[in-house]
XYZ file of C-alpha atoms in Angstrom:
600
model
C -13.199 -57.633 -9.464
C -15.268 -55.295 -11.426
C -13.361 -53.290 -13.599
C -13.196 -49.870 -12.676
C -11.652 -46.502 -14.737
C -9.501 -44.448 -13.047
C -8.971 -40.929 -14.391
C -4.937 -39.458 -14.692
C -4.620 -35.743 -13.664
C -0.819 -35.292 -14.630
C 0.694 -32.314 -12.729
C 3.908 -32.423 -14.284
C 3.833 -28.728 -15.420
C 2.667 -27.934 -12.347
C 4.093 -29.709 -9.533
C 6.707 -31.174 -11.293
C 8.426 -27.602 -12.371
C 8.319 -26.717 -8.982
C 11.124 -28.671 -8.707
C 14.092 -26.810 -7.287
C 15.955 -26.025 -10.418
C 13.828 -26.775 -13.071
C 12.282 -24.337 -15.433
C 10.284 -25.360 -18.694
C 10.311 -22.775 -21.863
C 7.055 -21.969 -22.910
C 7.488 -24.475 -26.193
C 9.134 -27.076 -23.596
C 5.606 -26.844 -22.130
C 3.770 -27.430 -25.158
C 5.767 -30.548 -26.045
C 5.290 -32.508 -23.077
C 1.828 -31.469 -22.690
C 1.114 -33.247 -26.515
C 3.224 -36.170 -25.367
C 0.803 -36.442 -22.232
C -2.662 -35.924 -24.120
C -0.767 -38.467 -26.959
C -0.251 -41.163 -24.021
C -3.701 -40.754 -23.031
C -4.006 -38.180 -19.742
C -7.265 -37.193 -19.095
C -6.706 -34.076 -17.578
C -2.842 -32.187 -17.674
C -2.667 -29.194 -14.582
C -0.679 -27.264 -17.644
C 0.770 -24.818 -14.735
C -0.464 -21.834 -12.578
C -1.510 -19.065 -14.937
C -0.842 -16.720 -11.756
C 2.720 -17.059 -11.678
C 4.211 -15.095 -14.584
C 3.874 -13.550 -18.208
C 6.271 -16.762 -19.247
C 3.712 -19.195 -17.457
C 0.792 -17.652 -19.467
C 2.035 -17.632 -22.540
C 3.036 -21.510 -22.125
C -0.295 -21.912 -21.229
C -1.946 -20.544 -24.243
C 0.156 -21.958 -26.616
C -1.289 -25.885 -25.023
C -5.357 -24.571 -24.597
C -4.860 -23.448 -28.194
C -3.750 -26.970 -29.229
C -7.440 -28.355 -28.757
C -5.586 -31.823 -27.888
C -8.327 -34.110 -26.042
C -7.394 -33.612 -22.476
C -8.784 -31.564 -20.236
C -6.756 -28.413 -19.362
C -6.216 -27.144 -16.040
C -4.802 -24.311 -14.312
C -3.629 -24.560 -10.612
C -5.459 -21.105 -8.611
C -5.354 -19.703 -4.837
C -8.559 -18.771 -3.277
C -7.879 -15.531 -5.677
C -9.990 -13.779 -7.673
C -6.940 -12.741 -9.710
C -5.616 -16.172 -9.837
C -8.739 -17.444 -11.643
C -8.838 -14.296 -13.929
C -5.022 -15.813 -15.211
C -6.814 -18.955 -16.022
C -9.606 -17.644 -17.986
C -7.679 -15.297 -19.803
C -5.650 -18.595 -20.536
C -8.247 -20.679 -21.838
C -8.222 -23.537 -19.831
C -10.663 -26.004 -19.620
C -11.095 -25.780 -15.346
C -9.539 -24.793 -12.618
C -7.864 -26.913 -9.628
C -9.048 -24.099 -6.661
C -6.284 -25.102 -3.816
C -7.482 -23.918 -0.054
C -5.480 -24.572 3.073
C -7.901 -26.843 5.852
C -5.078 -27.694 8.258
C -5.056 -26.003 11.872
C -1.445 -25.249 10.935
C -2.035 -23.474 7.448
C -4.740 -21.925 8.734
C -4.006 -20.527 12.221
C -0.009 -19.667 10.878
C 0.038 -19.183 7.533
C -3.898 -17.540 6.656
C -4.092 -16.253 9.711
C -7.992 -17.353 9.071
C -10.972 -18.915 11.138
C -12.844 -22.439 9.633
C -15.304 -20.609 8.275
C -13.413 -17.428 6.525
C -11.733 -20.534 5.006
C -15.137 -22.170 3.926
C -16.525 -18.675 2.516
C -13.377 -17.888 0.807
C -13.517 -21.449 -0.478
C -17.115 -21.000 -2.020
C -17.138 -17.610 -3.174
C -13.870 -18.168 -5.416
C -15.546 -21.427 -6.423
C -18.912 -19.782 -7.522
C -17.167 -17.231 -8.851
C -14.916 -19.732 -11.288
C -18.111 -21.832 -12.185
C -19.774 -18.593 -13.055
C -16.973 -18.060 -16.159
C -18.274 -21.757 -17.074
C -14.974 -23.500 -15.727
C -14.998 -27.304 -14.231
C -13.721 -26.806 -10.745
C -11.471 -29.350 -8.711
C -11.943 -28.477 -5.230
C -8.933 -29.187 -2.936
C -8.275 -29.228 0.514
C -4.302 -28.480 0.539
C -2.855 -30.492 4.092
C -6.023 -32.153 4.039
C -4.122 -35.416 5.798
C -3.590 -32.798 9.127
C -7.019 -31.809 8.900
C -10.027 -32.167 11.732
C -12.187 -34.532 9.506
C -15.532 -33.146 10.515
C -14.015 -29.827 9.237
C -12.971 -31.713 6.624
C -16.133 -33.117 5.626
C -17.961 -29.615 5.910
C -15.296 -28.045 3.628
C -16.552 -30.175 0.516
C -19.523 -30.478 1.496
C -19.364 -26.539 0.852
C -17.672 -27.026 -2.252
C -20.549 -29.662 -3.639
C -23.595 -27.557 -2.647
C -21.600 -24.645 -4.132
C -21.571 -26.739 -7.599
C -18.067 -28.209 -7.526
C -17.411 -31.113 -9.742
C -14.560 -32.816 -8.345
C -12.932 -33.197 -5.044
C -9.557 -33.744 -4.053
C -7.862 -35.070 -1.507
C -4.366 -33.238 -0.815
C -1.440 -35.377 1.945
C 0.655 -32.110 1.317
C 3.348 -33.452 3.109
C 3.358 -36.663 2.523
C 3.270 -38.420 5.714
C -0.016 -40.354 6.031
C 1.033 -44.429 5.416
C -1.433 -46.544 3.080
C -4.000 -47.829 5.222
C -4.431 -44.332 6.823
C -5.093 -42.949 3.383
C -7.232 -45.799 2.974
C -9.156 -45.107 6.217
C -9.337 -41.388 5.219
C -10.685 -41.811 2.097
C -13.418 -44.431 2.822
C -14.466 -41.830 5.713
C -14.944 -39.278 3.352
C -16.308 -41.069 0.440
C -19.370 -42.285 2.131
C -21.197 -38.398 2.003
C -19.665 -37.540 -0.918
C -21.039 -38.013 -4.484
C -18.820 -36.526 -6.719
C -15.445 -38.115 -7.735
C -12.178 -37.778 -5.737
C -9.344 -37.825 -6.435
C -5.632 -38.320 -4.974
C -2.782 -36.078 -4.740
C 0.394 -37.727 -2.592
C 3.974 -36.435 -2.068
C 6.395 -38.830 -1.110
C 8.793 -37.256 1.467
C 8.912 -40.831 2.868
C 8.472 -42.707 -0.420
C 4.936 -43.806 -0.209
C 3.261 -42.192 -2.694
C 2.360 -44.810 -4.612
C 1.337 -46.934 -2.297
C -0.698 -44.185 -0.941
C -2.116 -43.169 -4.323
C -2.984 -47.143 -4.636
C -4.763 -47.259 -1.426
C -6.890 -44.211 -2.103
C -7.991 -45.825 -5.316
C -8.898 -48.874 -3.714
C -10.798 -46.808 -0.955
C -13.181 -45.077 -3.598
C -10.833 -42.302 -5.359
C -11.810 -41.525 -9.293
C -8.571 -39.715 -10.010
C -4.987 -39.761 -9.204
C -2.481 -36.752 -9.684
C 0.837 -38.125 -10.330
C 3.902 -36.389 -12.183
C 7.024 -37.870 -15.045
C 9.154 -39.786 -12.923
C 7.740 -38.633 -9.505
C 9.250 -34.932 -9.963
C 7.803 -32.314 -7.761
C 8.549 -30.036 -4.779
C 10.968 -31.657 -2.290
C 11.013 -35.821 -2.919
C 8.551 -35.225 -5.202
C 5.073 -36.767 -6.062
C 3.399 -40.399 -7.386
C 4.796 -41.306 -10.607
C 2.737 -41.345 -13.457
C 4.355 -45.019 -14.693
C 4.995 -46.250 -11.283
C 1.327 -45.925 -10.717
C -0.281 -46.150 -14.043
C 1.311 -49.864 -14.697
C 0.542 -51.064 -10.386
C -3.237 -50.213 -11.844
C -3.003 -52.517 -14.258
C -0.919 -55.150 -13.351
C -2.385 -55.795 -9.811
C -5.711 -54.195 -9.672
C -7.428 -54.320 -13.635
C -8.395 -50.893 -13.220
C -8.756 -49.199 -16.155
C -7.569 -46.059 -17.820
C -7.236 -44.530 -21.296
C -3.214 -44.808 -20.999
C -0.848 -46.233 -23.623
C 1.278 -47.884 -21.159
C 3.533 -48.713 -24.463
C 4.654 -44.884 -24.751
C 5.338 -43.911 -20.974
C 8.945 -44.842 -21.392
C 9.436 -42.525 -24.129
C 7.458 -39.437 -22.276
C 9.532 -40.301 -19.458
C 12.642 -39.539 -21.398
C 11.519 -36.091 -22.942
C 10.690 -35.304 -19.288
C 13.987 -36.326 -18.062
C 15.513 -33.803 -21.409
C 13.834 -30.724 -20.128
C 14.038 -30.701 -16.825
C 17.255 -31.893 -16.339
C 16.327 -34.307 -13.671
C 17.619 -37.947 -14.318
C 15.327 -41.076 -14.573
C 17.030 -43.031 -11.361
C 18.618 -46.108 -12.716
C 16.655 -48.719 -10.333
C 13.929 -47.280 -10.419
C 10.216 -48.846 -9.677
C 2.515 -58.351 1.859
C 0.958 -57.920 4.703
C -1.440 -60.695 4.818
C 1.575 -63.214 3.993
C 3.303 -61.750 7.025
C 0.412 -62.382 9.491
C -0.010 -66.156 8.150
C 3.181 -67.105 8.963
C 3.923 -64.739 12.443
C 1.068 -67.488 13.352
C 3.128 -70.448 12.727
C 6.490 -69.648 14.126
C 7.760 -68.630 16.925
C 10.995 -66.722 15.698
C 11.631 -63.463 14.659
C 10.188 -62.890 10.537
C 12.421 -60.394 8.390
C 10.848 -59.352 4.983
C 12.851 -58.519 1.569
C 11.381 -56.175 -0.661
C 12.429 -55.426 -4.612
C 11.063 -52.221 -5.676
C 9.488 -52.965 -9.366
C 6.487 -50.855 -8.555
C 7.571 -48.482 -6.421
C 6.454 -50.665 -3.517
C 9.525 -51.806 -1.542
C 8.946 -49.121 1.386
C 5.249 -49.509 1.870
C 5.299 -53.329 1.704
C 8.802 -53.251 4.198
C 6.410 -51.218 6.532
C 3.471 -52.858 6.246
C 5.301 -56.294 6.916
C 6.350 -54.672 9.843
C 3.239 -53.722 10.901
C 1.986 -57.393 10.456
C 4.468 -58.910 13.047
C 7.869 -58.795 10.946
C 10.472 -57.805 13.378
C 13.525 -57.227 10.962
C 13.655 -55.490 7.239
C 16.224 -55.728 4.562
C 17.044 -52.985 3.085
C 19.664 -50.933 0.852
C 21.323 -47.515 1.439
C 19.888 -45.274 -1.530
C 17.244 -48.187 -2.092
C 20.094 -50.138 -4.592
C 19.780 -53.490 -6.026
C 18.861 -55.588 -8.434
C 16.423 -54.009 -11.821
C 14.484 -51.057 -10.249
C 16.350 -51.844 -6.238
C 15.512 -52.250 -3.173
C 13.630 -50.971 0.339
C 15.682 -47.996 0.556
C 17.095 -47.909 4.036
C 16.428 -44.406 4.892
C 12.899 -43.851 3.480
C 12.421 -47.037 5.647
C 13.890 -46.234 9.073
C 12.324 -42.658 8.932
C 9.060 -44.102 7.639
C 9.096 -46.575 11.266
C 10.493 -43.577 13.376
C 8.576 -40.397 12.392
C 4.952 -42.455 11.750
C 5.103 -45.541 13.737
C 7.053 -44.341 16.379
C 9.227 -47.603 16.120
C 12.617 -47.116 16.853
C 15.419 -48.908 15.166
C 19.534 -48.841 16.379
C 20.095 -46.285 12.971
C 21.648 -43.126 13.755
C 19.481 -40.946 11.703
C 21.333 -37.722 11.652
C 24.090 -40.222 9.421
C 21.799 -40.560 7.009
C 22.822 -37.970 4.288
C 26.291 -38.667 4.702
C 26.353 -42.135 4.276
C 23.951 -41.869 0.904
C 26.435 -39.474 -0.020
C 29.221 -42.118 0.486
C 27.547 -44.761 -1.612
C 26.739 -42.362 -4.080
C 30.538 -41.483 -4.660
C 31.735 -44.992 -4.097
C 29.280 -46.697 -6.955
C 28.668 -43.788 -9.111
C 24.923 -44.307 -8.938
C 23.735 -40.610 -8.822
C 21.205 -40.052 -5.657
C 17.493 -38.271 -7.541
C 17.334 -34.822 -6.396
C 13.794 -35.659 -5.584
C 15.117 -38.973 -3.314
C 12.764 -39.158 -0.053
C 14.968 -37.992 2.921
C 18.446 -37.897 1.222
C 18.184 -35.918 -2.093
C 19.333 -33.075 -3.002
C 15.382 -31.460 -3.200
C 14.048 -33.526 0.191
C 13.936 -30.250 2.147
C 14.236 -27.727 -0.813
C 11.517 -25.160 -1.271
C 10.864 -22.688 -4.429
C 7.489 -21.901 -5.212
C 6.359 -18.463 -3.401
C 3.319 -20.070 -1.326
C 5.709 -23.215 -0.334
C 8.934 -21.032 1.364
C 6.247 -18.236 2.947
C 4.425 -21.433 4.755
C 7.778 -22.306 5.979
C 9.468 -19.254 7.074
C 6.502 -18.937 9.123
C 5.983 -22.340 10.131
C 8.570 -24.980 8.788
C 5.892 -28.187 9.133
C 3.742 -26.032 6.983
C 5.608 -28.152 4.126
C 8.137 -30.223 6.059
C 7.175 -33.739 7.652
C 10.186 -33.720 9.786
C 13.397 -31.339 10.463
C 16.184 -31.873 7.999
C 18.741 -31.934 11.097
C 16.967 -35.130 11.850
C 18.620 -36.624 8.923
C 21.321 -34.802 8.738
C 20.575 -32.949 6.053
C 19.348 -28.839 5.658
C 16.802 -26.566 4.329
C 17.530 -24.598 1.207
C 14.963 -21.750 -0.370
C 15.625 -21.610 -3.870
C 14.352 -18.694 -6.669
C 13.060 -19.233 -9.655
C 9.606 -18.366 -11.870
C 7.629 -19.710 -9.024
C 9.662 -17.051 -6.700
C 7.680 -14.875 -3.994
C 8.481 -11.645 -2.967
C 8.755 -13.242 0.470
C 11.510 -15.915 -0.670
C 13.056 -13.181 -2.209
C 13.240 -11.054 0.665
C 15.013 -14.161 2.605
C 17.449 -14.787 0.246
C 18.434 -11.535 -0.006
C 18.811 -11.176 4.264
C 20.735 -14.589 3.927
C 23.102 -12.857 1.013
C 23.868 -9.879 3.823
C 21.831 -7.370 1.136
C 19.316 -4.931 1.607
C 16.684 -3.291 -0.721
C 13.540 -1.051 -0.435
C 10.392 -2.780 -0.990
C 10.442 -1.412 -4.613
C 13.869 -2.796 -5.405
C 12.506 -6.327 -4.500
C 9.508 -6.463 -6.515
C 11.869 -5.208 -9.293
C 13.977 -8.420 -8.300
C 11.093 -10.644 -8.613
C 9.685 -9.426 -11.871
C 13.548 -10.255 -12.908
C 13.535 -13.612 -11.525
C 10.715 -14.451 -13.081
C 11.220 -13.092 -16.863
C 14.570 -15.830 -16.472
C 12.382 -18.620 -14.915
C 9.968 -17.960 -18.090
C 12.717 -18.873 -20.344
C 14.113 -21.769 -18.403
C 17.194 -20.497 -16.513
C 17.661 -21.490 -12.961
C 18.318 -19.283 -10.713
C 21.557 -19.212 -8.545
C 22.646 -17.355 -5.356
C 25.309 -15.488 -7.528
C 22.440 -14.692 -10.552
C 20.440 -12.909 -7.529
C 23.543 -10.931 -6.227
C 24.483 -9.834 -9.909
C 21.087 -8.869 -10.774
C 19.768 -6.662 -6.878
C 23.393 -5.035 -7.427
C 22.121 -3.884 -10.806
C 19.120 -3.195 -9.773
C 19.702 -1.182 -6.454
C 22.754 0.727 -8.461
C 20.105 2.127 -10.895
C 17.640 5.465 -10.143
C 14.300 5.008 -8.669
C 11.530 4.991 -12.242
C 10.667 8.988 -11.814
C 14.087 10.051 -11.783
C 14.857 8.296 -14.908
C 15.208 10.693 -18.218
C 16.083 6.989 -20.619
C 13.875 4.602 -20.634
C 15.274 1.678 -23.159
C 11.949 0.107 -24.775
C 13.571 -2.008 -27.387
C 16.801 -2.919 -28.586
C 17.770 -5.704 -31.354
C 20.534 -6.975 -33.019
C 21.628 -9.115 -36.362
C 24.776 -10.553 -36.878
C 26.246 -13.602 -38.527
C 29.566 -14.749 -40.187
C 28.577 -13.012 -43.543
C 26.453 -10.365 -41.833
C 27.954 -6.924 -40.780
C 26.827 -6.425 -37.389
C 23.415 -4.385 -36.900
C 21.486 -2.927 -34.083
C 18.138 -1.293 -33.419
C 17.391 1.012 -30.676
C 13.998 2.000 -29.459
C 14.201 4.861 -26.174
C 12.095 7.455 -24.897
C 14.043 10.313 -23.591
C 12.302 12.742 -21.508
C 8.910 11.476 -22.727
C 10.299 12.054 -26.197
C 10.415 8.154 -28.268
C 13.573 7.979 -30.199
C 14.676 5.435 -33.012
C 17.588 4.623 -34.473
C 20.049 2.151 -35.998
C 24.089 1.960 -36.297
C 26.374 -0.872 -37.285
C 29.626 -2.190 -35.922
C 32.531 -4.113 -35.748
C 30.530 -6.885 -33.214
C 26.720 -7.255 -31.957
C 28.068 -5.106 -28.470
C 30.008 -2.188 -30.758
C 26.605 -1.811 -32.741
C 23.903 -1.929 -29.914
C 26.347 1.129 -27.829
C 26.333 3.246 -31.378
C 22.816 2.666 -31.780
C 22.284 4.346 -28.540
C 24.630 6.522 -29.039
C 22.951 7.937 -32.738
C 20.089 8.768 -30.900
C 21.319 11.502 -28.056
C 23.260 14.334 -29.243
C 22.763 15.217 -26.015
C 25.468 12.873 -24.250
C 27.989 13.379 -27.417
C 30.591 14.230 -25.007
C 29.770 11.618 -22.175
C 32.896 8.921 -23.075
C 33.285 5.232 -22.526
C 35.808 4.682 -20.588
C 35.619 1.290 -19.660
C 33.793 -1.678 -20.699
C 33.673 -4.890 -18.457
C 31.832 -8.208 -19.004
C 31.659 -11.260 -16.917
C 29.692 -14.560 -17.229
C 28.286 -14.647 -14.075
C 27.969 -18.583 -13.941
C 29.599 -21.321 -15.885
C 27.002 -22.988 -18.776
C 25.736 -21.712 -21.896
C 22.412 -20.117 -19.744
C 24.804 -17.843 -17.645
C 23.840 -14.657 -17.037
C 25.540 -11.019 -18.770
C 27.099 -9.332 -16.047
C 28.346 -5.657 -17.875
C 30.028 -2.597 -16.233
C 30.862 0.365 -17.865
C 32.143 3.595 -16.632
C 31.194 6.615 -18.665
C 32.902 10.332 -18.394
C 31.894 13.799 -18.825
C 33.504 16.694 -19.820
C 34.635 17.981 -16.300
C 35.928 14.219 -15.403
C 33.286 13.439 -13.687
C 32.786 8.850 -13.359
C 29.655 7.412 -13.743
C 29.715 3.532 -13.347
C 26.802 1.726 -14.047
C 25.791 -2.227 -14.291
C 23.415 -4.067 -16.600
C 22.465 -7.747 -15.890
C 20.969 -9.697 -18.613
C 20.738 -13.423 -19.905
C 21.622 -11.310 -23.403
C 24.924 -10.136 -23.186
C 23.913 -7.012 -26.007
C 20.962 -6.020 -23.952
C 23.200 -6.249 -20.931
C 25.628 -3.799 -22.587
C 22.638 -1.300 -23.419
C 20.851 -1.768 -20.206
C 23.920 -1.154 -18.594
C 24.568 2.121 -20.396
C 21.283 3.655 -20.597
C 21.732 3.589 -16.050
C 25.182 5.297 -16.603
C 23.160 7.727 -18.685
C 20.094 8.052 -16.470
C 23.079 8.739 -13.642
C 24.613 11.094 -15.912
C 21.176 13.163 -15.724
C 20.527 13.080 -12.532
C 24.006 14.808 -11.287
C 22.904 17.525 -14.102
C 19.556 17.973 -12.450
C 20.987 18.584 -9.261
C 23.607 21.200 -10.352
């Protein structure tokens, strides 16, 4: 075979913090992106410059590395998306357009060919700033093909450089990737590449087949993280390339372990302990007369796809394992397998699927082998959806980004928050949590969300309550007379406690400084130094509670302040800083205090 060289897009940053739970510091970031370039990546998606301050800033800090890969920024069909990736730096631009009936029809709410002219304008407009652009079809497996076709076709006349090829929801098998990329790859003469999820476990295999059917590029992710089960793995995929195919690429397969590891320390997500025919099959099916079963070991990630596609040859019986356990990196996993033969082959086994969950769940607390959050079908993350663009698709369509119904399984939908938070997840969490908020209230929840995404907390339902209760207990912006702009502290064992305070009152910027007998004493006197004006409002009471267990939890302060004719005026303040929480908390029983003088 001749040799051929396959480029890596990692999507790790990307994809893989969309994770449910995961959020990567800005410096977090910039380490695994020079582990990636160091292991040889060609090109690392280093996030979507779009999604917050936090996500910018991690950005910059990698384009202003100059390591050799190419840098890329994920963008909507938005002019304002590809505006964050410029300002950025970045190298190019991976320009992500719905082409499914379903996206487009439920989610856009758009025609074929608004798609096609949103599609080409953004692209123009991105080439125009001198940025490479990867043009992707997102759900382009449940696309019409001749739309298909037309859609890059679009993008290549418009001066794309790259194509790719998006199975959103990971439910195409390997020789339908196969057929869909041959298809495509005979009118099409710029590279393409492959981007598979693996809500049924295939993603390697599929990744493999599209290689082998003409695809230039492959988008995998550290340990297959990503939203839901997750995406190709990097290793998984990098070492089937070599081992079985002589492909080339510029990857130090000696280092992946170790990358693997610093992925697993910041995001929290565990490397699964096991983790990573057909011809043969058909052969034999024509020499016997009895029924063939077929035993698959997982090594490359393989087990499901060749279990299937023995199947598929004549095989009448798999073996498999409950959570895919076994020997070195396991076995066909039994329910990536059985759903794999119901939901795309339509071949129906005696499994009762909606036992599924609970009996992984039973293994898992009988061995003490951990199920992945990002486990096809059975994890934790298999029908988990964060990222804003991801839970709006499936509030208003759940096979938007679902390949089957959880109940199938036995299993449920969860919509988490975190940096990659919409206002429209928001929204739904908040009618879920029995809480309503003006439209105002909820961007101010979002911006929130997001600041604590940017410095890698993850968000939980209690978080959200803790943090719309402070934020719907304090005055709309124009009725406010404080507005706290900065407020620091030093302390230390030898250090006598210090704090900075940096207000405007009434338009009027006021500094000042005050010590104490702790961090929370001198950050209240600081305020305090700088308002004559509330010299008689009194603290009454002072109340602080962690709002979740772990060093990450979140301030939750309440203080109740008095004036001079008795009046109460409780306030909250909700920060990951428990000082800034204390301020915060009494510059709104201040801004309260105000606002009851105004209106005598």
């Amino acid at each position: 075979m001749s040799q051929k060289e396959i480029k890596i897009f990692d999507t790790t940053l990307r994809d893989g913090e969309q994770t449910p739970g995961v959020a990567l510091h800005p410096d977090e970031k910039l380490e695994l992106a020079k582990k990636l370039d160091e292991i040889g990546v060609d090109i690392i998606e280093a996030g979507s410059a779009m999604t917050s301050e936090g996500e910018r800033e991690g950005m910059k800090k990698i384009t202003e590395e100059d390591l050799d890969a190419e840098i890329c920024s994920y963008c909507r069909g938005v002019e304002s998306d590809i505006d964050a990736a410029i300002e950025c730096g970045v190298d190019s631009v991976h320009l992500v357009i719905p082409t499914s009936d379903l996206h487009m029809e439920q989610r856009l709410e758009m025609s074929k060919e608004e798609i096609k002219s949103m599609a080409t304008e953004m692209a123009g407009y991105a080439l125009d700033h001198g940025l490479t652009v990867e043009f992707s079809a997102e759900d382009a497996t449940r696309s019409d093909r001749e739309f298909l076709k037309e859609f890059y076709q679009a993008g290549i006349e418009e001066g794309v450089q790259r194509i790719c090829i998006c199975d959103t929801v990971g439910m195409m098998m390997p020789e339908q990737i196969s057929d869909l990329f041959s298809y495509l790859a005979q009118d099409i003469d710029v590279p393409i590449a492959a981007h598979c999820h693996d809500d049924f476990g295939v993603a390697v295999a599929n990744t493999l087949s599209a290689v082998r059917a003409g695809a230039e590029e492959v988008h995998v992710t550290l340990n297959g993280i990503g939203e839901r089960a997750g995406n190709a793995a990097l290793e998984e995929v990098a070492l089937a390339l070599a081992e079985f195919y002589d492909y080339e690429t510029n990857l130090n397969l000696e280092s992946l372990y170790e990358a693997a590891q610093i992925a697993e320390e910041y995001t929290g997500i565990p490397i699964p302990p096991s983790k990573a025919m057909n011809n043969l099959t058909k052969e034999i099916k024509k020499e016997v007369d009895i029924p063939i079963s077929v035993h698959c070991h997982d090594d490359f990630g393989l087990a499901n796809s060749n279990s299937v596609a023995a199947v598929e040859a004549g095989a009448e019986q798999v073996h498999v394992a409950v959570n895919g356990l076994g020997e070195r990196a396991g076995n066909a996993s039994l329910e990536e397998t059985v759903m794999t033969l119901n939901s795309l082959y339509d071949l129906k086994t005696g499994i009762k699927t909606e036992s599924l969950v609970k009996t992984s769940s039973l293994l898992e607390r009988i061995t003490g082998i951990q199920v992945p959050p990002n486990k096809a079908i059975v994890g934790s993350n298999a029908f988990t959806h964060e990222a804003g663009i991801h839970v709006h698709g499936v509030i208003e369509s759940s096979g938007t980004y679902e390949a089957l119904s959880p109940e199938m399984v036995g299993h449920h939908r969860r919509l988490t928050l975190g940096k990659h938070a919409g206002k429209k997840s928001v929204k739904k969490q908040l009618e879920k949590l029995d809480i309503e908020a003006t439209e105002n209230q909820i961007d101010d929840i979002t911006d929130r969300l997001k600041e604590l995404g940017d410095k890698g907390k993850a968000v939980t339902d209690a978080d959200l309550r803790a943090i719309t209760e402070s934020i719907i207990g304090t005055l709309p912006e124009e009725e406010k007379a404080v507005e706290l702009l900065e407020a620091t502290v030093t302390t230390g064992s030898t250090v006598t406690p210090t704090s900075s305070v940096r207000l405007s009152f009434k338009g009027e910027e006021r500094v000042g400084s005050a010590t104490g007998v702790g961090p929370v004493d001198a950050g209240i006197k600081a305020l305090r130094s700088l308002m004559s004006e509330i010299a008689k409002l009194d603290l009454k009471e002072y109340h602080l509670d962690a709002i979740t267990g772990g060093s990450d939890a979140l301030a939750d302060v309440t203080v109740k302040l008095e004036d001079k004719e008795n009046n109460l005026y409780i306030a909250k303040g909700v920060r990951e800083d428990v000082v800034l929480a204390s301020v915060e908390a009494m510059v709104n029983g201040i801004n309260q205090y105000f606002a009851s003088q105004e209106q005598d």
